[in-house]
XYZ file of C-alpha atoms in Angstrom:
232
model
C -52.420 -162.695 110.851
C -54.049 -164.329 113.903
C -57.381 -162.656 113.262
C -56.239 -159.074 112.672
C -57.124 -159.209 108.979
C -60.617 -160.422 109.880
C -61.088 -157.543 112.329
C -59.963 -155.026 109.704
C -62.225 -156.635 107.133
C -65.194 -156.364 109.515
C -64.422 -152.715 110.329
C -63.730 -153.474 114.001
C -60.099 -152.356 113.597
C -59.160 -149.454 111.320
C -55.734 -148.343 110.112
C -56.192 -144.587 110.533
C -52.699 -143.825 109.187
C -49.516 -145.811 108.626
C -48.727 -147.936 111.691
C -51.622 -146.468 113.696
C -54.495 -148.829 114.510
C -57.834 -147.883 116.045
C -59.966 -150.672 117.511
C -63.625 -150.421 118.491
C -63.781 -152.924 121.361
C -67.552 -153.324 121.180
C -67.334 -154.304 117.516
C -64.333 -156.577 118.139
C -66.286 -158.459 120.810
C -68.900 -159.426 118.226
C -66.312 -161.230 116.062
C -66.861 -164.485 117.933
C -64.616 -166.714 115.816
C -61.411 -165.065 117.099
C -60.108 -166.683 120.344
C -59.013 -163.398 121.934
C -58.403 -164.748 125.419
C -56.331 -167.673 124.107
C -53.591 -165.192 123.112
C -53.041 -164.076 126.713
C -50.517 -165.426 129.191
C -51.600 -167.248 132.331
C -50.671 -164.323 134.588
C -52.688 -161.927 132.420
C -55.756 -164.134 132.738
C -55.282 -164.257 136.504
C -55.119 -160.465 136.645
C -58.304 -160.209 134.580
C -60.069 -162.525 136.983
C -59.638 -159.846 139.650
C -61.991 -157.563 137.680
C -65.497 -158.300 138.940
C -67.519 -156.199 136.478
C -68.048 -158.340 133.331
C -68.020 -155.466 130.846
C -64.842 -153.983 132.352
C -63.154 -157.383 132.362
C -64.133 -158.010 128.751
C -62.791 -154.660 127.586
C -59.538 -155.150 129.500
C -59.165 -158.612 127.963
C -59.752 -157.263 124.466
C -57.235 -154.440 124.945
C -54.521 -156.888 125.978
C -55.340 -159.387 123.265
C -55.533 -156.758 120.509
C -52.201 -155.282 121.603
C -50.656 -158.721 121.191
C -52.350 -159.270 117.837
C -51.238 -155.938 116.390
C -47.646 -156.084 117.680
C -47.258 -159.691 116.524
C -48.338 -158.616 113.023
C -45.308 -156.300 112.885
C -42.936 -158.936 114.251
C -44.351 -161.951 112.388
C -44.730 -164.027 115.528
C -47.557 -165.611 117.491
C -49.343 -163.216 119.884
C -48.831 -165.523 122.857
C -45.030 -165.533 122.422
C -44.670 -161.809 123.132
C -43.269 -160.625 126.442
C -43.828 -157.020 127.492
C -42.154 -154.886 130.134
C -42.377 -151.273 131.307
C -39.685 -148.684 131.826
C -39.332 -146.696 135.044
C -42.035 -144.268 133.852
C -44.516 -147.032 133.061
C -44.133 -146.928 129.276
C -44.480 -150.421 127.765
C -41.982 -152.018 125.419
C -41.379 -155.425 123.837
C -39.003 -157.508 125.937
C -39.210 -160.665 123.807
C -38.516 -161.179 120.997
C -35.638 -158.715 120.884
C -36.617 -155.953 118.470
C -36.096 -152.303 117.619
C -39.867 -151.880 117.311
C -41.300 -149.259 119.650
C -44.978 -148.845 120.381
C -47.422 -146.893 122.459
C -51.116 -147.223 123.131
C -54.044 -145.478 124.731
C -57.637 -146.355 125.452
C -60.821 -144.512 126.288
C -64.167 -146.202 126.864
C -64.752 -148.542 123.895
C -61.677 -147.481 121.895
C -58.080 -148.661 121.816
C -55.470 -146.906 119.683
C -51.950 -148.230 119.090
C -48.964 -146.842 117.196
C -45.754 -148.678 116.305
C -42.470 -147.512 114.787
C -38.775 -148.355 114.802
C -36.047 -146.626 116.791
C -38.115 -143.495 117.336
C -39.811 -141.873 120.309
C -43.567 -142.118 119.889
C -46.580 -141.382 122.048
C -50.315 -141.492 121.463
C -53.439 -140.510 123.351
C -57.156 -140.894 122.720
C -60.132 -139.376 124.480
C -63.762 -139.891 123.558
C -66.042 -136.882 123.366
C -67.847 -138.237 126.424
C -64.688 -138.654 128.493
C -63.549 -135.120 127.646
C -66.914 -133.675 128.646
C -66.542 -135.261 132.082
C -63.294 -133.395 132.756
C -63.627 -130.084 134.598
C -61.526 -128.217 132.080
C -62.131 -124.783 133.665
C -60.157 -125.941 136.695
C -57.275 -127.290 134.645
C -55.573 -124.101 133.499
C -52.381 -125.562 134.990
C -51.962 -127.640 131.858
C -51.084 -124.470 129.908
C -47.795 -122.651 129.586
C -47.856 -118.877 130.136
C -48.062 -118.215 126.395
C -50.827 -120.773 125.944
C -52.840 -119.444 128.854
C -52.683 -115.894 127.479
C -54.106 -117.213 124.209
C -56.712 -119.269 126.114
C -57.955 -116.204 128.026
C -58.755 -114.378 124.774
C -61.092 -117.122 123.552
C -64.857 -117.486 123.799
C -66.158 -120.236 126.150
C -66.742 -122.745 123.356
C -63.326 -122.013 121.887
C -61.755 -122.467 125.328
C -63.220 -125.946 125.543
C -61.918 -126.820 122.073
C -58.449 -125.583 123.004
C -58.544 -127.570 126.227
C -59.428 -130.791 124.362
C -56.624 -130.351 121.824
C -54.084 -129.366 124.443
C -54.960 -132.226 126.773
C -54.557 -135.031 124.230
C -51.480 -133.486 122.600
C -49.629 -133.042 125.875
C -50.564 -136.532 126.981
C -49.075 -137.892 123.741
C -45.932 -135.774 124.164
C -45.265 -136.888 127.741
C -45.679 -140.505 126.658
C -43.334 -140.044 123.699
C -40.708 -138.556 126.009
C -41.385 -141.190 128.705
C -42.197 -138.557 131.330
C -45.434 -140.168 132.439
C -47.112 -138.700 135.515
C -43.924 -136.851 136.483
C -44.384 -134.284 133.716
C -45.312 -130.666 134.410
C -47.668 -129.984 131.518
C -47.267 -126.249 132.007
C -43.597 -126.580 131.041
C -44.580 -127.838 127.594
C -45.529 -124.992 125.271
C -47.332 -125.927 122.088
C -47.613 -123.631 119.080
C -50.661 -121.483 119.877
C -51.732 -120.746 116.305
C -54.873 -122.517 115.166
C -54.079 -125.731 113.311
C -56.706 -127.845 111.617
C -57.297 -131.474 112.427
C -54.853 -133.917 110.772
C -52.200 -131.205 110.232
C -48.674 -131.937 111.535
C -46.662 -129.377 113.521
C -43.005 -129.384 114.538
C -41.778 -127.737 117.725
C -39.004 -127.896 120.297
C -39.597 -129.532 123.670
C -37.047 -130.433 126.361
C -34.145 -130.238 123.911
C -35.873 -132.389 121.312
C -37.666 -131.608 118.085
C -41.064 -133.277 118.018
C -43.821 -133.598 115.491
C -47.355 -133.478 116.862
C -50.629 -134.229 115.118
C -54.201 -134.256 116.375
C -57.030 -136.081 114.668
C -60.626 -135.148 115.453
C -63.581 -137.306 114.569
C -67.210 -137.146 115.649
C -66.823 -139.143 118.853
C -63.100 -139.117 119.688
C -59.913 -137.074 119.576
C -56.449 -138.592 119.006
C -53.016 -136.989 119.314
C -49.759 -138.515 118.055
C -46.260 -137.321 118.984
C -43.130 -138.371 117.108
C -39.533 -137.704 118.084
C -37.409 -136.222 115.318
C -33.961 -135.415 116.656
C -31.947 -134.286 119.664
C -30.891 -130.635 119.437
């Protein structure tokens, strides 16, 4: 619908699991027959015009347009009829049309990832290998709980970096699922410290809720997805 099938067919957008879409913005840009910018509202175009670097503007435009295209495919409506809003923590939601669909998104460099569900807390985060390498992870021990940090200290340097990458994206996804945003104290969230392979799903308790968390590692990016299960 509205070009999404074409993007999937061309490999520019991939369904990495049910209701989770990954878009390569650089590949999307090359699909010239899709009128991406035409799906945006006037005020969105005006905001984009404030971005003076062409590549940055183009990526921002694609992120907004693709969000509209993907959400509209769930709601069977035109992308330009959607109205979005944000809650007090900055988490986006669909204002119009009225729906029980929830969604969350994240972007890093040339990637956009979006997850949608119904009546469930969800959060997602993506980091490219390059963006993770730029973070000074040795100075970010504050992201760990006491139990996690004790486990971190026993690791070799390379293993410490791997743990940092997993922990960072998973906690970002969790805070977004719980709508904590930048107010969250990551050290108060304690993930299971046992080694879990990529794509495996874990359940754990966090702030009185039971969450499922999954991390997905590929050659050039790392994704974490958090789902709410129930209130304890």
